CSV table of C-alpha atoms in Angstrom, one decimal:
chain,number,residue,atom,x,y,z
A,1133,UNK,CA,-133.0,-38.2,35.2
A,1134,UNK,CA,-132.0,-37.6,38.8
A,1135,UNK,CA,-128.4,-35.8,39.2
A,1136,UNK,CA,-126.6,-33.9,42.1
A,1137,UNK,CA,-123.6,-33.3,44.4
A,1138,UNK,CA,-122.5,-35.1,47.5
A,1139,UNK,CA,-120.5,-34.1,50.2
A,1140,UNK,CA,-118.8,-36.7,52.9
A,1141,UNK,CA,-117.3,-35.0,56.4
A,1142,UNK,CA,-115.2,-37.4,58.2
A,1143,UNK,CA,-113.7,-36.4,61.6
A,1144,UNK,CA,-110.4,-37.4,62.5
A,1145,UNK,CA,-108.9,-37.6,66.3
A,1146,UNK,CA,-105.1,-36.9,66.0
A,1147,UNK,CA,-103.2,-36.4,69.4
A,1148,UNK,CA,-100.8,-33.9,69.7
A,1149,UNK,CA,-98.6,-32.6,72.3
A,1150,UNK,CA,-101.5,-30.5,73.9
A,1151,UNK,CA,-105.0,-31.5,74.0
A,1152,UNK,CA,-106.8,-33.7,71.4
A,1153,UNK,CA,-107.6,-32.0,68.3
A,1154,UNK,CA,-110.0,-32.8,65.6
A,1155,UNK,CA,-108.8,-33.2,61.9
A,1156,UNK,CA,-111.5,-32.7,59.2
A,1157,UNK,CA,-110.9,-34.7,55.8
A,1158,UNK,CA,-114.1,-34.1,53.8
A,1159,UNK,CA,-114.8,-36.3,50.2
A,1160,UNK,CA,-117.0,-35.1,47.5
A,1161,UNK,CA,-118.8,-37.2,44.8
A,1162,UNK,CA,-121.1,-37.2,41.7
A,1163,UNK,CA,-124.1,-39.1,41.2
A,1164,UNK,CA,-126.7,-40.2,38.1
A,1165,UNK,CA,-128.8,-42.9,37.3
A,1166,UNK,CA,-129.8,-43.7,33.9
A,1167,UNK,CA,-133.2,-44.0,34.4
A,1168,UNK,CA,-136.0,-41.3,34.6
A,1169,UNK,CA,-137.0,-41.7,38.3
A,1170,UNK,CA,-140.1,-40.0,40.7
A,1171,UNK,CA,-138.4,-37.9,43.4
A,1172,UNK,CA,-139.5,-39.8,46.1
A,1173,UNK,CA,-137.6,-42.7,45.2
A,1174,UNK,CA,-134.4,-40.5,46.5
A,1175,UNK,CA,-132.7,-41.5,49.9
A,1176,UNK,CA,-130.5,-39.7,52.0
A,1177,UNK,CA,-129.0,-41.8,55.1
A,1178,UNK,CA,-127.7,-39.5,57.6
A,1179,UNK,CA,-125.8,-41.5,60.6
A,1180,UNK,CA,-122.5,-43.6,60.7
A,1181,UNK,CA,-122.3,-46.7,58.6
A,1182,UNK,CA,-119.9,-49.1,57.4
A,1183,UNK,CA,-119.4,-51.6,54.6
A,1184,UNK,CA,-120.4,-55.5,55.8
A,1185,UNK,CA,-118.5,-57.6,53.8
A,1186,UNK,CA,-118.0,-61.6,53.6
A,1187,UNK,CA,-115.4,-63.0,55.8
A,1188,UNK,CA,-115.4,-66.1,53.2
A,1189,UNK,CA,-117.7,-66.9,50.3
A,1190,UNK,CA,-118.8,-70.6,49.5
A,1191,UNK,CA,-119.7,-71.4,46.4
A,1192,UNK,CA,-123.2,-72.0,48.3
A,1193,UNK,CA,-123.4,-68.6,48.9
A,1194,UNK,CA,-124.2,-67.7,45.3
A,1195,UNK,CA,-126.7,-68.8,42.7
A,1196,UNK,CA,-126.0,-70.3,39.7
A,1197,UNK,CA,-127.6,-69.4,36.3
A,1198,UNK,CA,-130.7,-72.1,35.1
A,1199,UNK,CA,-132.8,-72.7,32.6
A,1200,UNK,CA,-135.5,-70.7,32.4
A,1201,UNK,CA,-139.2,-72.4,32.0
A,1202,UNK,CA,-141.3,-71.5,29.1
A,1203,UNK,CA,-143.2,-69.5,31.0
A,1204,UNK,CA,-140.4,-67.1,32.3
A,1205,UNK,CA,-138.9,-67.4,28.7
A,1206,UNK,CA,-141.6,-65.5,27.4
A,1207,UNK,CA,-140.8,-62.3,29.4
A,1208,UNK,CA,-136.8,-62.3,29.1
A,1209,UNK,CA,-137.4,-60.0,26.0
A,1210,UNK,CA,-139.8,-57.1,25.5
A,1211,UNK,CA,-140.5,-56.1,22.1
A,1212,UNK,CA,-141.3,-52.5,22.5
A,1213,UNK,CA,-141.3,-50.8,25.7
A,1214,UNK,CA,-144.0,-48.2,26.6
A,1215,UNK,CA,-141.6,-45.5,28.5
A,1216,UNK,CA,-139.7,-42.6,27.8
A,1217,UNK,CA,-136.0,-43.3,25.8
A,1218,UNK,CA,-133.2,-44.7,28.3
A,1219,UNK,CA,-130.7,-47.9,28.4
A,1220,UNK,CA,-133.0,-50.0,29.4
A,1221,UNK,CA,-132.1,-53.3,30.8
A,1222,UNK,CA,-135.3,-55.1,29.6
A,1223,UNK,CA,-133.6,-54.8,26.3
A,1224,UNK,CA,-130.1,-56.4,26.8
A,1225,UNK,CA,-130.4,-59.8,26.6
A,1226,UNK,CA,-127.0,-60.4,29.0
A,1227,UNK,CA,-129.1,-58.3,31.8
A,1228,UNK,CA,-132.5,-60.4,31.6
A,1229,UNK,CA,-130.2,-63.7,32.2
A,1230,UNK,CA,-128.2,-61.7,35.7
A,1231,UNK,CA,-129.9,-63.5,38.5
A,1232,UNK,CA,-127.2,-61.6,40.8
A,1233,UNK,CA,-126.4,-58.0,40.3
A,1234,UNK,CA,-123.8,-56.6,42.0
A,1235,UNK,CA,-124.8,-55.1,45.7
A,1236,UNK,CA,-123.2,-53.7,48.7
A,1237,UNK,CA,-124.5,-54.1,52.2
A,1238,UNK,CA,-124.4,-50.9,54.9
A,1239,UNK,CA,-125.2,-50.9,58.6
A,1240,UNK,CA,-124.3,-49.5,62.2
A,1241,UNK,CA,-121.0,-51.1,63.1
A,1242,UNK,CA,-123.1,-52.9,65.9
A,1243,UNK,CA,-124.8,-55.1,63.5
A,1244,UNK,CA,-121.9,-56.7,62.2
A,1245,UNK,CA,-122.4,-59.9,63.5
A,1246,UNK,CA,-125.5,-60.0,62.8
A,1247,UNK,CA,-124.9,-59.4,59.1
A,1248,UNK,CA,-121.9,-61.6,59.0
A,1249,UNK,CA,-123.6,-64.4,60.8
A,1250,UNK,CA,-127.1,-64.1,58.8
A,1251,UNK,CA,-127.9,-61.7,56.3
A,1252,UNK,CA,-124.9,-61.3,53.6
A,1253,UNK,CA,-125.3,-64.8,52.7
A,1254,UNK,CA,-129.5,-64.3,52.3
A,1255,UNK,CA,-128.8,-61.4,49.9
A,1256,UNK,CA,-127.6,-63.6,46.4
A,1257,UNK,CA,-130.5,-66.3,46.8
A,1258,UNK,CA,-133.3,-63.1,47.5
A,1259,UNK,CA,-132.0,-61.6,44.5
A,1260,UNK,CA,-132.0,-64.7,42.7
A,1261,UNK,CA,-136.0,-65.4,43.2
A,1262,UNK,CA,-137.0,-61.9,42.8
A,1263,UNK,CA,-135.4,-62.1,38.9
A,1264,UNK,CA,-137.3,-65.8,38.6
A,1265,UNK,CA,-140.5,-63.9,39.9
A,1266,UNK,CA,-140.2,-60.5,37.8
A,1267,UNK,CA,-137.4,-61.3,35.5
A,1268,UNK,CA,-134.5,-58.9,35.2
A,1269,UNK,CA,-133.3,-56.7,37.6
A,1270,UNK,CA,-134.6,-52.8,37.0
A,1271,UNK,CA,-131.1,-51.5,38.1
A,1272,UNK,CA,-127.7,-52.7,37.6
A,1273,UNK,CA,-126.2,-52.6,40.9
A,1274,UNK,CA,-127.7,-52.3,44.3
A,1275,UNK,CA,-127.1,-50.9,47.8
A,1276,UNK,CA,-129.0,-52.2,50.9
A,1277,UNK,CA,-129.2,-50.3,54.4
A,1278,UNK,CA,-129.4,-51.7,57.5
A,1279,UNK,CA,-131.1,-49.5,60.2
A,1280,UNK,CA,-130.6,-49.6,63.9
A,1281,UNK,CA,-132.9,-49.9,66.1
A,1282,UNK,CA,-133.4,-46.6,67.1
A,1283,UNK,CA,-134.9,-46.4,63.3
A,1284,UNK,CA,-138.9,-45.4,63.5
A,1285,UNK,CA,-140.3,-48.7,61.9
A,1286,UNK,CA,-141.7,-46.9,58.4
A,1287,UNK,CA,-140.7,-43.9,59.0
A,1288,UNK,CA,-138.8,-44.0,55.3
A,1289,UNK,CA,-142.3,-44.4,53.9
A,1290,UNK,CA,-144.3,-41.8,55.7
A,1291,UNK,CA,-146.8,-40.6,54.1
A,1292,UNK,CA,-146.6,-36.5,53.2
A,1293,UNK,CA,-150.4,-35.8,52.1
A,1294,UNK,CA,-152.8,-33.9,53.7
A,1295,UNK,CA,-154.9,-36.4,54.9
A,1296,UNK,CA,-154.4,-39.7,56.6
A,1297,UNK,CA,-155.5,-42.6,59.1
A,1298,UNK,CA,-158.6,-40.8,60.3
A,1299,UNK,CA,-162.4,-42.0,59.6
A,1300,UNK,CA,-164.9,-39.7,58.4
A,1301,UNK,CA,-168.5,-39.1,59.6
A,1302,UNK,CA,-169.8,-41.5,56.7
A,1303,UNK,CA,-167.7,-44.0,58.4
A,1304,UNK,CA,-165.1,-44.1,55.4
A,1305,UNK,CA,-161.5,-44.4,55.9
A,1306,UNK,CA,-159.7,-41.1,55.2
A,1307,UNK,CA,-155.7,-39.8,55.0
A,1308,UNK,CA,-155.1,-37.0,58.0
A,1309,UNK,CA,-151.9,-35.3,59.6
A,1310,UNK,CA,-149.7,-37.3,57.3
A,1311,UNK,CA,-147.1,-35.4,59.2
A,1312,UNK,CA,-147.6,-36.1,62.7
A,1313,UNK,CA,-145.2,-37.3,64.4
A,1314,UNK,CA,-147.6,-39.9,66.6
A,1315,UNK,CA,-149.0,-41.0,63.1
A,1316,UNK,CA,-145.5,-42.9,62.2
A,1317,UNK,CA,-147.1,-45.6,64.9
A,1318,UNK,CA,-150.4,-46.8,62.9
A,1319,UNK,CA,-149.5,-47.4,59.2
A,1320,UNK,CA,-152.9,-49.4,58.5
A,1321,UNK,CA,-152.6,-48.3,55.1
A,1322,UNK,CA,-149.7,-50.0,54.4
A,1323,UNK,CA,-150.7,-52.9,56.3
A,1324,UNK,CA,-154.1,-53.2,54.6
A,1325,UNK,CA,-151.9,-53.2,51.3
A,1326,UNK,CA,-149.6,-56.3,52.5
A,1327,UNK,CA,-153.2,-58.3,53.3
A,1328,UNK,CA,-154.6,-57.4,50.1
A,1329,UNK,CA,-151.9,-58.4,47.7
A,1330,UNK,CA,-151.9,-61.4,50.0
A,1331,UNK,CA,-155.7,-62.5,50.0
A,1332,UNK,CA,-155.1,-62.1,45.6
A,1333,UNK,CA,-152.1,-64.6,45.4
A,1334,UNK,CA,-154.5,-66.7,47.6
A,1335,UNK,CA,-157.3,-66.5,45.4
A,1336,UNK,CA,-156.0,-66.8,42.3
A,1337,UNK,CA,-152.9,-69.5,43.3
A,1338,UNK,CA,-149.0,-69.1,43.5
A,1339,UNK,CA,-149.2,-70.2,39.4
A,1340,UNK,CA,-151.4,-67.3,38.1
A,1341,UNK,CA,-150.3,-64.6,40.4
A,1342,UNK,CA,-146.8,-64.3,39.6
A,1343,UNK,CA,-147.6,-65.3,36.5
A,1344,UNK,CA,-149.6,-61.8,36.2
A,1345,UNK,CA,-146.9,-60.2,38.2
A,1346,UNK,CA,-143.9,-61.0,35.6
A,1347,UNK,CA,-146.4,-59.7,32.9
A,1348,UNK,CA,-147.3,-56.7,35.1
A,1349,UNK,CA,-143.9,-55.8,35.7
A,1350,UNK,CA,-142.8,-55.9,31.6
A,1351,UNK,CA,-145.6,-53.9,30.4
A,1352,UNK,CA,-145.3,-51.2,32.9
A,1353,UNK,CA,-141.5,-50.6,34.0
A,1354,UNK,CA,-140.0,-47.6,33.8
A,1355,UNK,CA,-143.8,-45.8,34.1
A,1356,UNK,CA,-145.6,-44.5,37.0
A,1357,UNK,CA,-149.1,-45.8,37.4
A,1358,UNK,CA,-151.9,-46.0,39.4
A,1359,UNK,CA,-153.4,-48.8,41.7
A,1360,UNK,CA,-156.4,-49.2,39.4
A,1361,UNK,CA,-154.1,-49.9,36.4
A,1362,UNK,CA,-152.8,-52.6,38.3
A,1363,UNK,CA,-155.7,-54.2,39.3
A,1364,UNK,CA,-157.8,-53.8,36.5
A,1365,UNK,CA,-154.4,-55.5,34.7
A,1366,UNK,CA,-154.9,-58.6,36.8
A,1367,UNK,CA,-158.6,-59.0,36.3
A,1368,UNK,CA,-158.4,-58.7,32.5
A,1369,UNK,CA,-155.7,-61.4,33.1
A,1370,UNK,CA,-157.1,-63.8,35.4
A,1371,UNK,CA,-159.5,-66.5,34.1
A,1372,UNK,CA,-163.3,-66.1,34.6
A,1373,UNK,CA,-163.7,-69.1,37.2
A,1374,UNK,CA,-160.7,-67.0,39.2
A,1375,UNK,CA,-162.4,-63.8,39.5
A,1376,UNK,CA,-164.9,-65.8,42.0
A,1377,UNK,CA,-167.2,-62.2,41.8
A,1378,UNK,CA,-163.8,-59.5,42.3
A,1379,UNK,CA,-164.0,-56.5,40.4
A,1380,UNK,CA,-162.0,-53.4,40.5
A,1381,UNK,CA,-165.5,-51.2,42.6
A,1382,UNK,CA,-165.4,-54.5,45.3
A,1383,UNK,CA,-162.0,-54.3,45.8
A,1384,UNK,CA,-161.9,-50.4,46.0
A,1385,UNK,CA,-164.6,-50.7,48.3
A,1386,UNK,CA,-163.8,-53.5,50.7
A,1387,UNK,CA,-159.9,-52.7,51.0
A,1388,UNK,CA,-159.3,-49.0,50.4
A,1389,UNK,CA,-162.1,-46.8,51.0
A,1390,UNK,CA,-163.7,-48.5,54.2
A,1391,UNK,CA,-162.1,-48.3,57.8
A,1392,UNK,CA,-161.3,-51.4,60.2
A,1393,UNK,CA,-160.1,-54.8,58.4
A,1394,UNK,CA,-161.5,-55.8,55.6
A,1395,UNK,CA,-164.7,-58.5,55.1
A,1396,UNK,CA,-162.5,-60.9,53.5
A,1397,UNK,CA,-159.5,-61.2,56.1
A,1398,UNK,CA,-162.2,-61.4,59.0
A,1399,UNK,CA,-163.2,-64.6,57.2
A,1400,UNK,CA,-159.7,-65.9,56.7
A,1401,UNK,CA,-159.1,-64.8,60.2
A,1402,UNK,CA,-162.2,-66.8,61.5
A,1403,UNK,CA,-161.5,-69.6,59.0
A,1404,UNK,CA,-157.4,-69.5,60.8
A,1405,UNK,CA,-158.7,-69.8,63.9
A,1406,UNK,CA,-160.2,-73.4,62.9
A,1407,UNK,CA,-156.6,-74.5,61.8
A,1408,UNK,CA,-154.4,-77.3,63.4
A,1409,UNK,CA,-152.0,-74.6,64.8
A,1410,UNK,CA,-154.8,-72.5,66.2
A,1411,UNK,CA,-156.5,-75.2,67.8
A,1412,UNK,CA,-152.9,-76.6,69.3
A,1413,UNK,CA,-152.3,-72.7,70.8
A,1414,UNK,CA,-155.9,-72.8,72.3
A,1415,UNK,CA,-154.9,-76.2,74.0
A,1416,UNK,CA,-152.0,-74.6,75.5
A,1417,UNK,CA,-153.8,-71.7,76.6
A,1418,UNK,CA,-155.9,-74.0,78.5
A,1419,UNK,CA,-153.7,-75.4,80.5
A,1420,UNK,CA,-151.4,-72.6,81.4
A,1421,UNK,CA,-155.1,-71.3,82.8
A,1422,UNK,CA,-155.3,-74.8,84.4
A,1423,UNK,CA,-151.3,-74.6,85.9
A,1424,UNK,CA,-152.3,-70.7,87.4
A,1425,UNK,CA,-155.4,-72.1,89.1
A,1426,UNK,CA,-153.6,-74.5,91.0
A,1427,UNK,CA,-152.7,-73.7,94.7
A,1428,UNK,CA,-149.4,-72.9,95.5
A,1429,UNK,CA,-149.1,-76.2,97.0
A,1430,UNK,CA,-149.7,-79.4,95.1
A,1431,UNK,CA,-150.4,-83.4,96.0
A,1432,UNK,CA,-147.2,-85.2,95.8
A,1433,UNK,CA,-148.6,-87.4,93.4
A,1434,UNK,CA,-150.0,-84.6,90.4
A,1435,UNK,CA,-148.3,-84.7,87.4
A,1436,UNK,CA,-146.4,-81.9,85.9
A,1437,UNK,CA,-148.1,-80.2,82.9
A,1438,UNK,CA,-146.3,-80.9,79.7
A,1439,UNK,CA,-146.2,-78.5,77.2
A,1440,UNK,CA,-145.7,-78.1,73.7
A,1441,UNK,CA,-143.0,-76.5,71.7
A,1442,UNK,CA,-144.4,-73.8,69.6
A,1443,UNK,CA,-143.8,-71.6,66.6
A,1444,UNK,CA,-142.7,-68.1,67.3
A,1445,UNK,CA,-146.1,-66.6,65.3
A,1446,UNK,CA,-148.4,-69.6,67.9
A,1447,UNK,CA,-146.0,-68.1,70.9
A,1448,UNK,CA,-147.5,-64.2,69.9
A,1449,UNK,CA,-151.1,-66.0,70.0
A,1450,UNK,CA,-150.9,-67.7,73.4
A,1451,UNK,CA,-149.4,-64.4,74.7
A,1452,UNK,CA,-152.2,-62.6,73.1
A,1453,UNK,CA,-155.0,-65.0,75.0
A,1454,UNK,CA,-153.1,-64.5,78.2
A,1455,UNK,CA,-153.3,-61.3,78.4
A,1456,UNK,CA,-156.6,-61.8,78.1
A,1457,UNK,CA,-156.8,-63.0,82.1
A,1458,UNK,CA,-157.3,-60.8,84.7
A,1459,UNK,CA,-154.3,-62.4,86.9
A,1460,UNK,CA,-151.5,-64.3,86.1
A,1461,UNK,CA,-149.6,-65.4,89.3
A,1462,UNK,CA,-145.7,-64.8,89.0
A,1463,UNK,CA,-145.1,-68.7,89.6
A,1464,UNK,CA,-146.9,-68.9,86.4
A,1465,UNK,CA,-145.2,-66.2,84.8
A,1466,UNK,CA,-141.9,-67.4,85.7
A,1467,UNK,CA,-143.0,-71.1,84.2
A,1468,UNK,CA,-144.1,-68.9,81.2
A,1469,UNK,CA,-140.6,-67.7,80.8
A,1470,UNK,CA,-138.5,-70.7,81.7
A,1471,UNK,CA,-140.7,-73.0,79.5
A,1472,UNK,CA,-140.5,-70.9,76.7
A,1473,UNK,CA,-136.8,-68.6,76.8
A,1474,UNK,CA,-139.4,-66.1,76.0
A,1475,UNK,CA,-135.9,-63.5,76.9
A,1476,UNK,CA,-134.2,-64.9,73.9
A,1477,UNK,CA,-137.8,-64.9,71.0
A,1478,UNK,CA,-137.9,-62.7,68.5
A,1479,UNK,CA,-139.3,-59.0,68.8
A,1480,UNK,CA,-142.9,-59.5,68.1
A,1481,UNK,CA,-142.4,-62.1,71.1
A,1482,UNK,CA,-141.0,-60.2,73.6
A,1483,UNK,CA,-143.1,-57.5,72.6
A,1484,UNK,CA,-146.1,-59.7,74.4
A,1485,UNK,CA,-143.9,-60.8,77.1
A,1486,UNK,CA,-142.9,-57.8,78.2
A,1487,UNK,CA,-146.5,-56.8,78.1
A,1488,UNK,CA,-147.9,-59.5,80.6
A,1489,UNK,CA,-144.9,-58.3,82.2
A,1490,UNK,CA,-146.2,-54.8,83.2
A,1491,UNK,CA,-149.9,-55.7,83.5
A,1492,UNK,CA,-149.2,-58.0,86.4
A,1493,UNK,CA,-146.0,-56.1,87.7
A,1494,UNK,CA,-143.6,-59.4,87.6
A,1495,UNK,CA,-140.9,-57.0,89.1
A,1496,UNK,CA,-138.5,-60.1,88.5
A,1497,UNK,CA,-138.6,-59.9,85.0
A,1498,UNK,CA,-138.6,-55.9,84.5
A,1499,UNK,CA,-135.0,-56.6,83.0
A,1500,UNK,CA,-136.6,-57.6,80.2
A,1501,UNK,CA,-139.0,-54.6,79.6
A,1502,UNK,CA,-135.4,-52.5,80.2
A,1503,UNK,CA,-133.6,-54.3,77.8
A,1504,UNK,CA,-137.0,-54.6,75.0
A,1505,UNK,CA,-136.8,-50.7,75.6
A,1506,UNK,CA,-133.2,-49.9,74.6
A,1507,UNK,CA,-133.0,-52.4,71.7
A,1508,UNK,CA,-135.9,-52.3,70.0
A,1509,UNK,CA,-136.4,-48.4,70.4
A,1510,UNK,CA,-139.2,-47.8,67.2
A,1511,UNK,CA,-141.6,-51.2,68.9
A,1512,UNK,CA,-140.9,-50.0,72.5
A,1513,UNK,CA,-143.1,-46.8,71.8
A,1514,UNK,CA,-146.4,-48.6,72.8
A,1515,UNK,CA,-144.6,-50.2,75.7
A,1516,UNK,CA,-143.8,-46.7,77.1
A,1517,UNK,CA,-147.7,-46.0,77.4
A,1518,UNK,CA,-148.5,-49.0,79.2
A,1519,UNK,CA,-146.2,-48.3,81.9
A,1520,UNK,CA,-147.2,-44.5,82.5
A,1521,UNK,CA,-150.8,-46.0,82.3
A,1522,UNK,CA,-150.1,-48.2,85.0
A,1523,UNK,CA,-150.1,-45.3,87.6
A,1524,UNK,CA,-147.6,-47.6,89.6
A,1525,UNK,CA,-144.6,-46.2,90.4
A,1526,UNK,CA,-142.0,-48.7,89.8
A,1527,UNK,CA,-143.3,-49.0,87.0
A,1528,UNK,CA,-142.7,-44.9,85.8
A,1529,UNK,CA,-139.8,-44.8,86.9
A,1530,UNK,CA,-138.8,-47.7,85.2
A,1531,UNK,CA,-139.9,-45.9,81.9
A,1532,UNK,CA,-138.8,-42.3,82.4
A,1533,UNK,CA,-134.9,-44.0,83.3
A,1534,UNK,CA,-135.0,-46.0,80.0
A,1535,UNK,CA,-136.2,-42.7,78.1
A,1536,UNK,CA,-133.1,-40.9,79.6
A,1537,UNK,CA,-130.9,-43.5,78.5
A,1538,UNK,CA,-131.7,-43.6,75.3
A,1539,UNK,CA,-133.1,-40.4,74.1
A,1540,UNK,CA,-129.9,-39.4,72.3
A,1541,UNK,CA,-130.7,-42.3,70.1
A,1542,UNK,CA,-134.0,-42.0,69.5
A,1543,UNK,CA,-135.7,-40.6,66.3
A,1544,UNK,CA,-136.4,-36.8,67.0
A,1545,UNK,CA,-140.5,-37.7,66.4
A,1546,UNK,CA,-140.6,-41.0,68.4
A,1547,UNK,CA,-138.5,-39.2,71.3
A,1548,UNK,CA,-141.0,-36.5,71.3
A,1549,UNK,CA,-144.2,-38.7,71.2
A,1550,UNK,CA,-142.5,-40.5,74.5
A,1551,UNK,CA,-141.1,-37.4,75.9
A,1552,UNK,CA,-145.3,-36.8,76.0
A,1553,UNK,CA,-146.4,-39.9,77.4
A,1554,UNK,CA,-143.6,-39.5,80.4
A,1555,UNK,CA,-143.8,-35.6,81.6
């Protein structure tokens, strides 16, 4: 079981007669869980947060109880459960049928809009599929954080071994300077996890997977266990047509213990890039090349290029081909940006756009790179390299001024990897 002691220091400005003084009112707490738990499922969240809370609730906002199909009947109940003596909620029949367990929502006070406007109402509907997926809820209350940008992407899930992300001399992926601050940047691991669970509930279909997952998830709760447990569980409890050749040494082999991306996602990737969405990006590409061809001035009677709207993932493709050209004239750039609000896209978006930005120094659009810099401080890492490697001077000084605004903020590691790239 994990127990402790917490401590709370809040600071208090009072004004008196004289300068402003500084009352401390400081609140102390207890904590437990009823459940034995590894130690690095502990969290501490140092930094200012407050309480989002529901201006109104709809009865919209929250799920209702169902039936539950045959299927999901069958693991609402566990007979005998396989870990150590605690309450468990596997066993109380009114906890298997709580689609919604009680939850609270923290984050900077900035974000308040943001979780008013979006995320509160997301929260009873995610909670509600993940109990039809898995059944009942492991815990019986649950408190989500919401990190600022200044957070260092997976930093929470760094990796503390000896070895990580490096490639031996037999060519084999290996884990090295889990510790390092630069290493927080290139989680493959992790990534290479995501793809793989992916390419399974591919292979096998929506229907089996999380059919194997409920199971997965009733047999081994409350137990620590090992990724081999897990996928020599689903092979044992996949049919035979299914296994289409996987076994437990392929799987090792191809996703865990070789570098680079795997065999199988290079064929879904070349097998993608045959798809009706790739083929409509590649279309686009071609004639943005055509529109930057064309000489600054044009026949009165040529047509003006229409373009087609586009998914934010297709927008992070065509970006990705442009960059791929040696010039991109800032008429075209500017179309690039007007066409598409490409200011107002999501991260991964702007990301791009800011980085066809600085390769063809479109000085009218270096806002954007300033403002990509400050608010999305853990992404805008990369972006600091590419303008010192620039050698242009604009440029740098564009970088090392962002830096100084918003250092303070920063995660101590990402601040020092930039503070690096800059002096």
């Amino acid at each position: 079981m994990l127990s402790g002691y917490g401590t709370k220091l809040n600071l208090k400005g009072d004004r008196l007669h004289g300068p402003q003084t500084r009352v401390a009112e400081c609140s102390s707490w207890y904590y437990y869980v009823t459940m034995p738990m590894p130690a690095s499922t502990f969290t501490i969240a140092v930094g200012c947060w407050t309480e989002m809370k529901m201006e109104t609730w709809s009865s919209n906002d929250l799920a209702t109880e169902r039936p539950f199909s045959p299927s999901e009947a069958n693991f609402r109940h566990v007979g005998v459960c396989s870990h150590m003596e605690y309450p468990c909620r596997f066993q109380n029949a009114s906890a298997t049928t709580q689609e919604i367990i009680p939850h609270r929502v923290f984050a900077p006070v900035c974000l308040t809009g943001a979780c008013q406007e979006t995320l509160l109402r997301l929260i009873p509907p995610c909670l509600s599929a993940a109990h039809s997926v898995l059944g009942a809820h492991p815990f019986s209350r649950l408190d989500v954080l919401i990190v600022p940008a200044n957070f260092p992407s997976l930093g929470m899930a760094r990796p503390s071994k000896d070895k990580t992300g490096h490639t031996s001399d037999s060519g084999a992926s290996v884990i090295k300077h889990g510790l390092n601050p630069e290493k927080i940047f290139m989680q493959v691991h992790y990534l290479k996890g995501y793809f793989l669970l992916r390419f399974l509930a591919k292979r096998l279909g929506d229907e089996t997977y999380f059919s194997f997952l409920r199971k997965f998830v009733h047999t081994f709760h409350g137990q620590l266990i090992l990724s081999q447990d897990f996928l020599q569980m689903l092979l044992e409890n996949i049919p035979e047509e299914k296994r289409l050749e996987l076994s437990v040494e392929n799987i090792y082999q191809d996703w865990l213990e070789s570098s680079g991306i795997p065999k199988p996602l290079q064929r879904e990737r070349r097998a993608g890039a045959e798809c009706g969405l790739a083929r409509q990006v590649r279309a686009e590409v071609t004639k943005w090349i055509g529109v930057n061809r064309r000489p600054r001035k044009r026949k009165r009677r040529e047509k003006e290029e229409v373009f087609e709207k586009l998914l934010p993932d297709q927008l992070v493709l065509l970006l990705e081909h442009l960059l791929e050209q040696k010039t991109l004239s800032p008429r075209t750039l500017q179309s690039l940006q007007r066409t598409y609000h490409l200011q107002d896209q999501d991260a991964e978006v702007r990301h791009r756009w800011c980085e066809l930005i600085v390769k063809h120094k479109f000085t009218k659009a270096y806002k954007s790179v300033e403002r990509f810099l400050q608010e999305d401080q853990a992404m805008g890492v990369y972006l600091y390299g590419e303008l010192m490697v620039s050698e242009d001077a604009r440029q740098q000084q564009l970088a090392r001024r962002c830096f100084e605004r918003t250092k303070e903020q920063m995660d101590r590691s990402s601040a020092q990897v930039v503070a690096e790239m800059l002096f």
